[in-house]
mmCIF file of C-alpha atoms and ligand atoms in Angstrom:
data_model
loop_
_atom_site.group_PDB
_atom_site.id
_atom_site.type_symbol
_atom_site.label_atom_id
_atom_site.label_comp_id
_atom_site.label_asym_id
_atom_site.label_seq_id
_atom_site.Cartn_x
_atom_site.Cartn_y
_atom_site.Cartn_z
ATOM 1 C CA MET A 1 99.485 115.128 81.529
ATOM 2 C CA ILE A 2 96.028 114.135 81.121
ATOM 3 C CA GLN A 3 96.112 110.036 82.333
ATOM 4 C CA LEU A 4 93.800 107.401 81.377
ATOM 5 C CA VAL A 5 92.581 106.084 84.972
ATOM 6 C CA LEU A 6 90.990 103.351 86.213
ATOM 7 C CA ILE A 7 88.418 103.513 89.275
ATOM 8 C CA THR A 8 87.382 100.128 91.160
ATOM 9 C CA GLY A 9 84.256 100.847 92.979
ATOM 10 C CA SER A 10 83.468 103.608 90.653
ATOM 11 C CA SER A 11 79.688 102.652 91.514
ATOM 12 C CA GLY A 12 80.053 103.497 95.322
ATOM 13 C CA ARG A 13 79.858 106.703 97.601
ATOM 14 C CA LEU A 14 83.840 107.623 97.200
ATOM 15 C CA GLY A 15 84.086 105.829 93.725
ATOM 16 C CA ARG A 16 81.562 108.692 92.457
ATOM 17 C CA ALA A 17 83.676 111.448 94.062
ATOM 18 C CA ALA A 18 86.504 109.774 92.463
ATOM 19 C CA VAL A 19 84.620 109.783 88.894
ATOM 20 C CA ALA A 20 83.694 113.487 90.006
ATOM 21 C CA GLY A 21 86.941 114.817 90.523
ATOM 22 C CA LEU A 22 88.736 113.176 88.156
ATOM 23 C CA GLN A 23 86.584 114.109 85.205
ATOM 24 C CA HIS A 24 86.932 117.655 86.926
ATOM 25 C CA ALA A 25 90.449 117.525 86.362
ATOM 26 C CA GLY A 26 90.317 116.853 82.991
ATOM 27 C CA HIS A 27 91.831 113.080 83.252
ATOM 28 C CA ARG A 28 90.169 110.342 81.252
ATOM 29 C CA VAL A 29 88.171 108.127 83.914
ATOM 30 C CA ARG A 30 87.138 104.188 83.388
ATOM 31 C CA GLY A 31 85.002 102.096 86.056
ATOM 32 C CA PHE A 32 85.319 99.270 87.307
ATOM 33 C CA ASP A 33 82.493 97.807 89.693
ATOM 34 C CA ARG A 34 79.820 94.466 90.076
ATOM 35 C CA VAL A 35 77.262 97.336 89.739
ATOM 36 C CA ALA A 36 76.824 99.702 86.827
ATOM 37 C CA SER A 37 77.969 102.747 86.838
ATOM 38 C CA PRO A 38 75.129 104.971 85.244
ATOM 39 C CA ASP A 39 76.573 108.487 85.152
ATOM 40 C CA PHE A 40 79.422 107.807 82.412
ATOM 41 C CA ALA A 41 79.611 105.539 79.507
ATOM 42 C CA ASP A 42 83.508 103.271 80.411
ATOM 43 C CA THR A 43 83.067 101.173 82.261
ATOM 44 C CA VAL A 44 83.998 97.397 82.753
ATOM 45 C CA LEU A 45 81.051 95.238 85.042
ATOM 46 C CA GLY A 46 82.661 92.589 86.852
ATOM 47 C CA ASP A 47 83.635 91.087 90.433
ATOM 48 C CA LEU A 48 86.958 91.732 91.963
ATOM 49 C CA GLY A 49 87.397 88.002 91.541
ATOM 50 C CA ASP A 50 87.125 87.534 87.943
ATOM 51 C CA ARG A 51 90.828 88.320 86.677
ATOM 52 C CA THR A 52 89.361 88.253 82.782
ATOM 53 C CA ALA A 53 87.244 90.897 83.366
ATOM 54 C CA LEU A 54 90.197 92.824 85.643
ATOM 55 C CA ASP A 55 92.678 92.263 82.980
ATOM 56 C CA ARG A 56 90.241 94.104 80.144
ATOM 57 C CA ALA A 57 89.430 96.796 82.075
ATOM 58 C CA MET A 58 93.675 97.404 83.008
ATOM 59 C CA LYS A 59 94.487 97.965 79.312
ATOM 60 C CA GLY A 60 96.278 100.968 78.457
ATOM 61 C CA VAL A 61 95.939 102.601 82.416
ATOM 62 C CA ASP A 62 98.191 104.800 83.581
ATOM 63 C CA CYS A 63 96.815 105.248 87.164
ATOM 64 C CA LEU A 64 94.565 102.640 89.257
ATOM 65 C CA ILE A 65 92.555 103.985 92.266
ATOM 66 C CA HIS A 66 91.465 100.659 94.109
ATOM 67 C CA LEU A 67 88.337 101.711 96.143
ATOM 68 C CA ALA A 68 86.501 98.476 95.746
ATOM 69 C CA ALA A 69 86.016 96.546 98.916
ATOM 70 C CA CYS A 70 84.103 95.776 102.050
ATOM 71 C CA PRO A 71 84.393 99.528 103.734
ATOM 72 C CA ASP A 72 83.651 98.537 106.930
ATOM 73 C CA ASP A 73 83.632 95.569 109.832
ATOM 74 C CA ALA A 74 81.313 92.017 108.181
ATOM 75 C CA ASP A 75 81.671 88.384 108.529
ATOM 76 C CA PHE A 76 85.434 88.019 107.641
ATOM 77 C CA LEU A 77 85.255 84.359 105.925
ATOM 78 C CA VAL A 78 81.796 85.541 103.742
ATOM 79 C CA GLU A 79 82.934 89.284 102.328
ATOM 80 C CA LEU A 80 85.912 90.364 104.043
ATOM 81 C CA LEU A 81 88.243 87.748 102.719
ATOM 82 C CA PRO A 82 86.993 87.555 99.244
ATOM 83 C CA ALA A 83 86.790 91.473 98.050
ATOM 84 C CA ASN A 84 90.125 92.803 100.683
ATOM 85 C CA ILE A 85 92.396 89.994 100.472
ATOM 86 C CA THR A 86 91.714 87.591 97.831
ATOM 87 C CA GLY A 87 90.324 90.512 95.536
ATOM 88 C CA LEU A 88 93.421 93.158 96.076
ATOM 89 C CA TYR A 89 95.319 90.263 94.937
ATOM 90 C CA HIS A 90 93.822 89.840 91.623
ATOM 91 C CA VAL A 91 93.632 93.448 90.918
ATOM 92 C CA MET A 92 97.407 94.413 92.051
ATOM 93 C CA GLU A 93 98.700 91.465 89.716
ATOM 94 C CA SER A 94 96.690 92.394 86.959
ATOM 95 C CA ALA A 95 98.024 96.189 87.310
ATOM 96 C CA ARG A 96 101.834 94.778 87.442
ATOM 97 C CA ALA A 97 100.915 92.547 84.804
ATOM 98 C CA ALA A 98 99.046 95.501 81.994
ATOM 99 C CA GLY A 99 102.225 97.894 83.307
ATOM 100 C CA VAL A 100 100.379 99.811 85.586
ATOM 101 C CA ARG A 101 102.840 102.887 86.678
ATOM 102 C CA ARG A 102 100.823 104.347 89.765
ATOM 103 C CA ILE A 103 98.533 102.579 92.346
ATOM 104 C CA VAL A 104 96.118 104.791 94.588
ATOM 105 C CA LEU A 105 95.465 102.074 97.719
ATOM 106 C CA ALA A 106 91.832 103.111 100.085
ATOM 107 C CA SER A 107 93.090 102.396 103.321
ATOM 108 C CA SER A 108 91.421 103.751 106.222
ATOM 109 C CA GLY A 109 91.931 105.586 109.383
ATOM 110 C CA GLN A 110 90.533 102.447 111.792
ATOM 111 C CA VAL A 111 94.399 101.461 111.211
ATOM 112 C CA ASN A 112 95.003 103.665 114.399
ATOM 113 C CA TRP A 113 92.399 102.980 115.841
ATOM 114 C CA TRP A 114 92.968 102.663 119.362
ATOM 115 C CA GLN A 115 95.588 105.800 118.847
ATOM 116 C CA GLN A 116 92.443 108.090 118.311
ATOM 117 C CA LEU A 117 90.534 107.070 120.620
ATOM 118 C CA ARG A 118 93.756 107.390 123.095
ATOM 119 C CA GLY A 119 96.365 109.759 121.818
ATOM 120 C CA PRO A 120 98.580 111.118 120.776
ATOM 121 C CA ALA A 121 96.557 113.611 117.993
ATOM 122 C CA PRO A 122 97.413 114.176 115.451
ATOM 123 C CA ILE A 123 98.160 111.047 114.021
ATOM 124 C CA LYS A 124 100.999 110.841 111.779
ATOM 125 C CA PRO A 125 101.579 108.297 108.839
ATOM 126 C CA GLU A 126 105.292 106.908 110.566
ATOM 127 C CA ASP A 127 103.037 106.490 113.959
ATOM 128 C CA PRO A 128 102.722 102.060 114.689
ATOM 129 C CA PRO A 129 99.460 101.191 113.342
ATOM 130 C CA SER A 130 96.852 99.919 115.948
ATOM 131 C CA PRO A 131 94.182 98.424 114.030
ATOM 132 C CA ARG A 132 91.052 98.087 114.932
ATOM 133 C CA TYR A 133 89.363 94.780 113.877
ATOM 134 C CA TRP A 134 89.334 92.755 111.213
ATOM 135 C CA TYR A 135 88.166 95.235 108.200
ATOM 136 C CA ALA A 136 91.519 97.223 109.787
ATOM 137 C CA ALA A 137 93.727 93.977 109.617
ATOM 138 C CA THR A 138 92.629 93.697 105.777
ATOM 139 C CA LYS A 139 93.876 97.417 105.207
ATOM 140 C CA MET A 140 97.358 96.392 106.437
ATOM 141 C CA PHE A 141 97.941 93.925 104.422
ATOM 142 C CA LEU A 142 96.355 96.243 101.643
ATOM 143 C CA GLU A 143 99.161 99.020 103.091
ATOM 144 C CA SER A 144 101.993 95.741 103.178
ATOM 145 C CA ILE A 145 101.298 94.223 99.417
ATOM 146 C CA GLY A 146 101.592 98.123 98.090
ATOM 147 C CA ARG A 147 105.182 98.753 99.713
ATOM 148 C CA GLY A 148 106.030 95.051 98.425
ATOM 149 C CA PHE A 149 104.966 96.541 94.936
ATOM 150 C CA SER A 150 106.515 99.775 95.298
ATOM 151 C CA GLU A 151 109.806 98.085 96.658
ATOM 152 C CA ILE A 152 110.108 94.412 94.254
ATOM 153 C CA HIS A 153 108.437 96.242 91.359
ATOM 154 C CA GLY A 154 108.904 100.209 91.541
ATOM 155 C CA MET A 155 105.375 101.139 90.735
ATOM 156 C CA SER A 156 104.363 104.140 92.777
ATOM 157 C CA VAL A 157 101.960 103.316 95.249
ATOM 158 C CA ILE A 158 100.271 106.123 97.294
ATOM 159 C CA ILE A 159 98.292 104.685 100.494
ATOM 160 C CA ALA A 160 95.082 106.791 101.050
ATOM 161 C CA ARG A 161 93.876 106.463 105.015
ATOM 162 C CA LEU A 162 90.781 108.151 104.385
ATOM 163 C CA GLY A 163 88.497 109.689 106.786
ATOM 164 C CA TRP A 164 84.873 108.921 106.574
ATOM 165 C CA CYS A 165 82.468 109.610 104.490
ATOM 166 C CA PRO A 166 79.117 108.403 105.006
ATOM 167 C CA ARG A 167 77.204 105.761 102.982
ATOM 168 C CA THR A 168 73.907 105.733 104.834
ATOM 169 C CA LEU A 169 71.882 108.569 106.898
ATOM 170 C CA GLU A 170 72.307 106.464 109.605
ATOM 171 C CA GLN A 171 76.302 107.157 109.364
ATOM 172 C CA VAL A 172 75.595 110.559 108.820
ATOM 173 C CA ALA A 173 73.614 111.367 112.314
ATOM 174 C CA GLU A 174 75.959 109.844 114.183
ATOM 175 C CA ILE A 175 79.371 112.432 112.700
ATOM 176 C CA ALA A 176 76.602 114.834 113.438
ATOM 177 C CA SER A 177 76.170 113.598 117.244
ATOM 178 C CA SER A 178 79.768 113.542 117.829
ATOM 179 C CA PRO A 179 82.551 116.222 117.641
ATOM 180 C CA TRP A 180 85.174 113.287 117.279
ATOM 181 C CA GLN A 181 83.628 111.683 114.354
ATOM 182 C CA GLN A 182 83.145 115.763 112.839
ATOM 183 C CA GLY A 183 87.196 115.722 112.508
ATOM 184 C CA LEU A 184 87.256 112.133 111.197
ATOM 185 C CA TYR A 185 85.056 113.442 107.939
ATOM 186 C CA LEU A 186 85.891 113.572 104.619
ATOM 187 C CA SER A 187 83.439 115.236 102.138
ATOM 188 C CA PRO A 188 83.347 114.005 98.444
ATOM 189 C CA GLY A 189 84.148 116.972 97.663
ATOM 190 C CA ASP A 190 87.443 116.977 99.160
ATOM 191 C CA ALA A 191 87.377 113.024 98.548
ATOM 192 C CA GLY A 192 87.301 113.981 94.602
ATOM 193 C CA ARG A 193 90.102 116.679 94.907
ATOM 194 C CA PHE A 194 92.679 114.503 96.568
ATOM 195 C CA PHE A 195 92.005 111.528 94.103
ATOM 196 C CA ALA A 196 93.107 114.018 91.326
ATOM 197 C CA CYS A 197 95.980 115.251 93.173
ATOM 198 C CA CYS A 198 96.747 111.839 93.941
ATOM 199 C CA VAL A 199 97.090 111.237 89.473
ATOM 200 C CA SER A 200 99.394 114.591 89.178
ATOM 201 C CA ALA A 201 101.698 113.599 91.876
ATOM 202 C CA ARG A 202 105.303 114.000 90.514
ATOM 203 C CA SER A 203 106.017 110.734 88.495
ATOM 204 C CA ASP A 204 109.392 109.704 90.732
ATOM 205 C CA LEU A 205 107.168 109.328 94.007
ATOM 206 C CA ARG A 206 107.879 105.994 94.201
ATOM 207 C CA HIS A 207 105.772 105.028 98.012
ATOM 208 C CA ALA A 208 103.331 107.338 99.966
ATOM 209 C CA ILE A 209 101.171 106.854 103.063
ATOM 210 C CA VAL A 210 99.035 109.890 103.990
ATOM 211 C CA TYR A 211 96.035 110.756 105.751
ATOM 212 C CA ALA A 212 93.300 112.440 103.699
ATOM 213 C CA VAL A 213 90.135 114.255 105.710
ATOM 214 C CA SER A 214 87.944 117.570 105.098
ATOM 215 C CA LYS A 215 89.178 120.708 107.380
ATOM 216 C CA PRO A 216 88.597 119.256 110.567
ATOM 217 C CA LEU A 217 86.410 122.428 112.403
ATOM 218 C CA GLY A 218 87.687 121.486 116.201
ATOM 219 C CA VAL A 219 89.884 118.415 117.557
ATOM 220 C CA VAL A 220 92.573 117.413 114.172
ATOM 221 C CA PRO A 221 92.863 113.429 114.213
ATOM 222 C CA PHE A 222 94.958 113.789 111.459
ATOM 223 C CA ASP A 223 98.533 115.151 110.500
ATOM 224 C CA LEU A 224 97.979 116.108 107.066
ATOM 225 C CA GLY A 225 101.489 117.317 106.461
ATOM 226 C CA SER A 226 102.380 114.469 104.031
ATOM 227 C CA ALA A 227 99.169 114.449 101.880
ATOM 228 C CA LYS A 228 100.178 118.556 100.968
ATOM 229 C CA THR A 229 104.110 118.057 100.489
ATOM 230 C CA LEU A 230 104.131 115.126 98.462
ATOM 231 C CA LEU A 231 100.518 115.184 97.151
ATOM 232 C CA GLY A 232 99.736 119.168 96.877
ATOM 233 C CA TYR A 233 96.679 118.550 98.340
ATOM 234 C CA GLU A 234 94.964 120.898 101.195
ATOM 235 C CA PRO A 235 90.973 120.138 101.929
ATOM 236 C CA MET A 236 88.315 123.287 100.855
ATOM 237 C CA GLU A 237 85.400 122.075 102.995
ATOM 238 C CA SER A 238 84.170 120.742 106.198
ATOM 239 C CA TRP A 239 81.510 118.977 108.038
ATOM 240 C CA PRO A 240 78.792 118.611 106.808
ATOM 241 C CA THR A 241 78.943 119.963 102.799
ATOM 242 C CA GLY A 242 78.124 117.323 100.691
ATOM 243 C CA SER A 243 77.261 114.631 103.673
ATOM 244 C CA ASP A 244 74.106 114.035 102.555
ATOM 245 C CA PRO A 245 74.488 110.653 100.496
ATOM 246 C CA THR A 246 70.565 110.097 98.942
ATOM 247 C CA HIS A 247 72.036 114.052 96.727
ATOM 248 C CA ARG A 248 73.510 112.514 93.557
ATOM 249 C CA GLY A 249 74.617 116.158 92.477
HETATM 250 N N1 LIG B 301 83.500 105.919 102.980
HETATM 251 C C1 LIG B 301 84.133 106.115 104.433
HETATM 252 O O1 LIG B 301 83.745 106.516 105.199
HETATM 253 C C2 LIG B 301 85.641 105.221 103.637
HETATM 254 C C3 LIG B 301 86.375 104.888 104.960
HETATM 255 C C4 LIG B 301 88.293 104.806 104.962
HETATM 256 C C5 LIG B 301 87.985 104.023 103.803
HETATM 257 N N2 LIG B 301 87.233 103.685 103.191
HETATM 258 C C6 LIG B 301 87.865 102.437 102.135
HETATM 259 O O2 LIG B 301 87.311 103.037 100.570
HETATM 260 C C7 LIG B 301 86.693 102.641 99.632
HETATM 261 C C8 LIG B 301 85.230 102.456 99.207
HETATM 262 O O3 LIG B 301 84.605 102.746 100.432
HETATM 263 P P1 LIG B 301 82.753 103.241 99.794
HETATM 264 O O4 LIG B 301 82.228 104.504 100.747
HETATM 265 O O5 LIG B 301 83.228 103.560 99.158
HETATM 266 O O6 LIG B 301 82.327 101.882 99.619
HETATM 267 P P2 LIG B 301 81.021 101.344 99.218
HETATM 268 O O7 LIG B 301 80.703 100.235 99.795
HETATM 269 O O8 LIG B 301 80.157 102.322 98.853
HETATM 270 O O9 LIG B 301 81.260 100.955 97.445
HETATM 271 C C9 LIG B 301 82.242 100.389 97.189
HETATM 272 C C10 LIG B 301 82.006 99.798 95.683
HETATM 273 O O10 LIG B 301 83.141 98.194 95.481
HETATM 274 C C11 LIG B 301 81.994 97.602 94.888
HETATM 275 N N3 LIG B 301 82.611 96.320 95.204
HETATM 276 C C12 LIG B 301 82.509 95.769 96.470
HETATM 277 N N4 LIG B 301 83.038 94.717 96.363
HETATM 278 C C13 LIG B 301 82.934 94.063 95.087
HETATM 279 C C14 LIG B 301 83.655 92.945 94.365
HETATM 280 N N5 LIG B 301 83.911 92.044 94.984
HETATM 281 N N6 LIG B 301 83.543 93.152 92.762
HETATM 282 C C15 LIG B 301 83.537 94.667 92.274
HETATM 283 N N7 LIG B 301 83.159 95.102 93.053
HETATM 284 C C16 LIG B 301 82.813 95.252 93.972
HETATM 285 C C17 LIG B 301 80.605 97.882 95.074
HETATM 286 O O11 LIG B 301 79.566 97.337 94.300
HETATM 287 C C18 LIG B 301 80.542 99.329 95.302
HETATM 288 O O12 LIG B 301 79.974 100.386 94.219
HETATM 289 C C19 LIG B 301 86.601 100.645 100.360
HETATM 290 O O13 LIG B 301 87.683 100.280 100.254
HETATM 291 C C20 LIG B 301 86.788 101.073 101.745
HETATM 292 O O14 LIG B 301 87.264 100.302 102.578
HETATM 293 C C21 LIG B 301 85.983 104.316 102.658
#
């Protein structure tokens, strides 16, 4: 079924991948970002702190993919708190008021960082979290409120613990230097297919935590079983396909 999907952070690295994947799957896509998305027409320009702009973007939306955030460790008070905590509050409350049925929340493999370093692998969604630092702690907050919205408001909430899709050439070089990091890689193509799977997953799916990475070449860091069983997601690409962030194709 064709759905209207709102993607916050639509101008970002994974946002652009999600837009492409959903358009390819035939969905109607609307973007929300504080930076203009030149690639498509239906976008609302605004900040996560602007509830009026969010409410405008949320109108008629079937599924929300919430990606806009500060995407790594940074000053907590200046960057993480307004975007990842206060911004998340506005997004969730706006989606609830608009009657959005499904929310996909961008979490991170960093919520189980210390197990990544010390094992055992592969990490399963039900393993106890071990967040790396402040950024990962904001993603634990996101996961927690996602569970609450599913239980209290009956919304379908998918927590996506995303692998590493590099935003800079420095990050590409970092991944290239380590087989372990290559196992965390999520290509834009696989990310787009993953988000399309989230949108079309069965409508009675109330709550799920899934890992999303591309096909590991060696070490298998995360258990992709729940992504396959619950969403039908299977990676098709491996490092380094699509890794160049300067390529906008
Ligand atoms: N790329 C990765 O490797 C990775 C891995 C795990 C999780 N994630 C998560 O995926 C999401 C997207 O990450 P990305 O790599 O595409 O980051 P990105 O920085 O490329 O994109 C984020 C987008 O959100 C927008 N944004 C940020 N703060 C905003 C605000 N206050 N109001 C409106 N728009 C705002 C930015 O303008 C940007 O376009 C984030 O939630 C991030 O934590 C990313």
